[in-house]
Coordinates of C-alpha atoms in Angstrom, one line a residue:
M1 CA 0.1 0.0 0.1
E2 CA 1.4 3.3 -0.9
I3 CA 1.6 6.0 1.8
L4 CA 3.4 8.8 0.0
N5 CA 3.4 9.7 -3.6
V6 CA 5.7 12.6 -4.9
N7 CA 5.0 13.5 -8.5
D8 CA 7.0 15.6 -10.6
I9 CA 8.0 18.1 -7.8
R10 CA 9.7 21.2 -8.8
K11 CA 10.9 24.4 -6.8
T12 CA 12.1 27.4 -8.4
Y13 CA 13.7 30.2 -6.0
T14 CA 13.8 33.7 -7.3
S15 CA 16.8 36.0 -6.1
R16 CA 16.3 38.8 -3.6
F17 CA 15.8 41.5 -6.5
G18 CA 14.4 38.9 -8.9
A19 CA 17.3 39.0 -11.2
Q20 CA 18.0 35.2 -11.1
Q21 CA 15.9 32.0 -10.7
V22 CA 17.4 28.9 -9.1
Q23 CA 15.9 25.6 -9.7
A24 CA 16.3 23.5 -6.7
L25 CA 14.2 20.7 -7.6
K26 CA 13.7 19.9 -11.4
G27 CA 11.1 17.2 -11.4
V28 CA 11.4 14.5 -8.4
T29 CA 9.0 11.7 -8.8
F30 CA 9.1 8.7 -6.3
S31 CA 6.7 6.6 -4.1
V32 CA 7.2 5.2 -0.7
E33 CA 5.1 2.1 0.5
K34 CA 3.6 1.9 4.0
G35 CA 6.4 0.0 6.2
E36 CA 9.1 0.9 4.1
Y37 CA 12.6 2.5 5.3
V38 CA 13.8 4.9 2.6
A39 CA 17.0 7.2 2.7
I40 CA 17.7 10.1 0.6
M41 CA 21.3 10.9 -0.2
G42 CA 22.9 13.7 -2.5
E43 CA 25.6 16.1 -2.5
S44 CA 25.3 19.5 -0.5
G45 CA 22.9 21.7 -2.9
S46 CA 21.4 18.7 -4.5
G47 CA 17.9 19.7 -3.4
K48 CA 17.4 17.3 -0.4
T49 CA 16.6 19.9 2.1
T50 CA 14.2 21.7 -0.1
L51 CA 12.6 18.1 -0.9
L52 CA 12.3 17.4 2.9
N53 CA 10.5 21.0 3.9
I54 CA 8.0 20.2 0.9
L55 CA 7.2 16.8 2.3
A56 CA 6.9 18.3 5.7
A57 CA 4.3 20.9 4.4
L58 CA 6.7 23.5 5.6
D59 CA 7.1 24.9 2.0
K60 CA 5.1 24.6 -1.1
P61 CA 6.5 23.4 -4.5
T62 CA 6.4 25.5 -7.7
G63 CA 5.0 22.6 -9.5
G64 CA 4.0 18.9 -9.0
K65 CA 2.3 17.2 -6.3
V66 CA 2.7 15.4 -3.0
I67 CA 0.0 13.1 -1.8
L68 CA 0.2 11.7 1.8
D69 CA -2.3 8.7 2.5
G70 CA -4.6 10.1 -0.2
M71 CA -4.4 13.8 0.7
E72 CA -2.6 16.2 -1.4
L73 CA -0.5 18.4 0.6
S74 CA -1.3 21.6 -1.5
G75 CA -4.9 21.3 -1.0
I76 CA -4.5 21.7 2.8
K77 CA -5.6 25.0 4.1
E78 CA -2.8 27.1 5.8
S79 CA -4.6 27.4 8.9
E80 CA -5.0 23.5 9.0
L81 CA -1.4 22.8 8.2
A82 CA -0.2 22.7 11.9
V83 CA -2.8 20.2 12.9
F84 CA -2.3 18.1 9.8
R85 CA 1.6 17.9 10.5
R86 CA 1.1 16.9 14.1
N87 CA -1.6 14.3 13.3
N88 CA 0.3 12.7 10.3
L89 CA 4.1 13.4 10.6
G90 CA 6.7 12.8 12.9
F91 CA 10.0 14.5 12.8
V92 CA 13.4 13.9 14.1
F93 CA 16.1 16.7 13.7
Q94 CA 19.9 16.6 13.8
E95 CA 19.8 19.1 16.7
F96 CA 17.2 17.3 18.9
N97 CA 15.0 20.7 18.8
L98 CA 14.1 19.7 22.6
L99 CA 12.9 22.6 24.7
D100 CA 15.3 23.1 27.7
T101 CA 12.9 24.5 30.0
F102 CA 10.7 21.2 29.5
S103 CA 11.7 18.0 31.0
L104 CA 12.0 15.0 28.6
K105 CA 8.4 13.7 29.5
D106 CA 7.1 17.0 28.6
N107 CA 8.8 17.3 25.3
I108 CA 7.5 14.0 24.2
L109 CA 4.0 14.7 25.2
L110 CA 4.0 18.1 23.8
P111 CA 2.4 17.0 20.3
L112 CA -0.4 15.3 22.3
V113 CA -0.9 18.2 24.6
L114 CA -1.2 20.5 21.6
G115 CA -3.6 18.2 19.9
G116 CA -6.0 18.7 23.0
E117 CA -7.7 15.3 22.1
M118 CA -6.5 12.8 24.5
K119 CA -7.2 12.1 28.1
L120 CA -4.0 12.2 30.4
A121 CA -4.3 8.6 31.5
E122 CA -4.1 7.4 27.7
M123 CA -1.3 10.1 27.0
T124 CA 0.8 8.8 30.0
G125 CA 0.0 5.1 28.9
R126 CA 1.3 5.9 25.6
L127 CA 4.3 7.5 26.9
N128 CA 5.5 4.9 29.2
E129 CA 5.0 2.3 26.4
I130 CA 7.3 4.2 24.0
A131 CA 9.8 5.3 26.7
S132 CA 10.2 1.6 27.7
R133 CA 10.8 0.6 24.3
L134 CA 13.4 3.2 23.6
G135 CA 15.2 2.6 27.0
I136 CA 14.4 6.1 28.5
S137 CA 11.9 5.4 31.2
E138 CA 14.5 6.2 34.0
I139 CA 15.3 9.7 32.6
L140 CA 11.9 11.1 31.7
N141 CA 12.1 13.7 34.5
K142 CA 15.5 14.9 33.4
Y143 CA 15.9 18.0 31.5
P144 CA 17.7 17.9 28.0
Y145 CA 21.0 19.7 29.7
E146 CA 21.2 17.0 31.9
V147 CA 21.4 13.9 29.4
S148 CA 23.7 12.8 26.8
G149 CA 23.3 13.7 22.9
G150 CA 22.2 9.8 22.5
Q151 CA 19.6 10.1 25.2
K152 CA 18.1 13.6 23.7
Q153 CA 18.0 11.9 20.3
R154 CA 16.0 9.0 21.8
A155 CA 13.5 11.4 23.5
A156 CA 13.2 13.0 20.1
V157 CA 12.3 10.0 18.6
A158 CA 9.8 9.2 21.3
R159 CA 8.2 12.5 20.7
A160 CA 8.0 11.7 16.9
L161 CA 6.4 8.5 17.6
I162 CA 4.0 9.5 20.3
T163 CA 1.2 10.7 17.8
D164 CA 1.4 7.3 15.8
P165 CA 2.2 9.2 12.7
K166 CA 1.8 7.7 9.2
L167 CA 5.3 8.9 8.2
I168 CA 8.5 9.7 10.2
L169 CA 10.7 12.4 8.4
A170 CA 14.3 12.2 10.0
D171 CA 16.7 15.1 8.8
E172 CA 20.4 13.9 9.3
P173 CA 19.4 12.2 12.7
T174 CA 23.0 10.9 13.4
G175 CA 24.6 14.2 12.5
A176 CA 25.1 15.5 16.1
L177 CA 26.0 12.1 17.6
D178 CA 29.1 10.1 18.2
S179 CA 29.8 6.7 16.9
R180 CA 28.4 4.6 19.8
S181 CA 25.1 6.8 19.8
S182 CA 24.6 6.7 16.1
S183 CA 24.7 2.9 16.1
D184 CA 22.4 2.8 19.0
L185 CA 19.9 5.1 16.9
L186 CA 20.4 3.2 13.7
Q187 CA 19.4 0.0 15.5
M188 CA 16.5 1.6 16.9
F189 CA 15.2 3.0 13.8
S190 CA 15.6 -0.5 12.3
Q191 CA 13.5 -2.2 15.1
I192 CA 10.9 0.8 14.9
N193 CA 10.6 0.0 11.2
R194 CA 10.4 -3.7 11.8
N195 CA 7.5 -2.8 14.0
G196 CA 5.7 -1.3 10.9
Q197 CA 6.6 2.5 11.0
T198 CA 7.3 4.0 7.7
I199 CA 10.6 6.0 7.7
L200 CA 11.9 8.8 5.3
M201 CA 15.5 9.9 6.3
V202 CA 17.7 12.3 4.7
T203 CA 21.2 11.8 5.4
H204 CA 24.9 12.3 4.4
S205 CA 25.7 9.2 6.4
V206 CA 26.6 6.1 4.2
D207 CA 26.4 4.1 7.5
A208 CA 22.8 5.7 8.2
A209 CA 21.8 4.8 4.7
S210 CA 23.0 1.3 4.7
H211 CA 20.5 0.6 7.4
A212 CA 17.5 1.5 5.0
G213 CA 15.7 -0.6 2.8
R214 CA 16.0 1.6 -0.2
V215 CA 18.1 4.4 -0.9
L216 CA 17.4 7.2 -3.4
F217 CA 20.2 9.6 -4.7
I218 CA 19.3 13.2 -5.8
R219 CA 21.8 15.1 -8.2
D220 CA 20.8 18.6 -9.7
G221 CA 17.3 18.4 -8.4
V222 CA 16.1 15.2 -9.7
V223 CA 16.3 11.5 -8.6
F224 CA 19.6 10.2 -10.2
H225 CA 19.6 6.6 -9.1
Q226 CA 18.0 4.5 -6.5
I227 CA 19.3 1.2 -4.6
Y228 CA 17.0 -1.5 -3.3
R229 CA 18.5 -3.5 -0.3
G230 CA 17.2 -7.0 -1.5
D231 CA 19.3 -9.6 0.1
C232 CA 22.2 -7.2 0.8
S233 CA 23.6 -7.2 4.2
N234 CA 24.4 -3.8 5.8
E235 CA 28.1 -4.0 4.7
Q236 CA 27.1 -4.8 1.1
L237 CA 24.6 -2.1 0.9
Y238 CA 27.2 0.4 2.3
R239 CA 29.6 -0.6 -0.6
K240 CA 26.8 -0.1 -3.2
I241 CA 26.1 3.2 -1.6
S242 CA 29.6 4.5 -1.6
D243 CA 30.1 3.4 -5.3
T244 CA 27.1 5.4 -6.1
L245 CA 28.3 8.5 -4.3
T246 CA 31.5 8.3 -6.1
L247 CA 29.5 8.3 -9.5
L248 CA 27.9 11.5 -8.2
R249 CA 31.0 13.4 -7.1
T250 CA 32.6 12.4 -10.4
G251 CA 29.6 13.3 -12.6
G252 CA 29.3 9.7 -14.0
D253 CA 26.3 8.2 -15.3
K254 CA 24.3 5.7 -13.1
Q255 CA 25.2 1.9 -13.8

């Protein structure tokens, strides 16, 4: 079952004084099945961040359509976008984006509190289940500045999961973590995906991408190539990704 359809997405930016137009995306097309784990890679300036902002309904394309679970994003009223994002999307950021004046517990519960539709007992039950699964039950009353980067990112993942989103969008989720914390997070993502959660991750990390089931490569604003995991191990997929990135850097054609 298709959960996300990205059809011929184009994005053109006009310079400050209107003298120049820059095409960040030139016609990106792909789809994501429910339960898939997809990574998006590409050189800086390839359009990855622009694409992620459009998928997150934080920016609008110049042309094309994004359809999430049957709903076209461009058809959502501006006044309803925040509610749509909160109900359908979970976000994991490189810099965690946790509020230092809130405990980890309150940071995780914030999307549900803002929704205002769930009783406290149900919120607490959902929090405890997710916190236990992610191994952060013992630190829920601590504040972000009191815990490690890896623990912050686990709390950020819990916050993304708390609304039971249709899709998790992860933007360089391992970028601010050390190698041990990165490895722990990637194993956690894989487990979350095995439990049925759909994940779309933008990353520069070959290691992070090698945990996905499919890797899309963007070059010059279009999808240049994609790799499916198939029967590959993480190590084998890592080598395939590295070879494709070499093609990207050297301007070669896909194999």
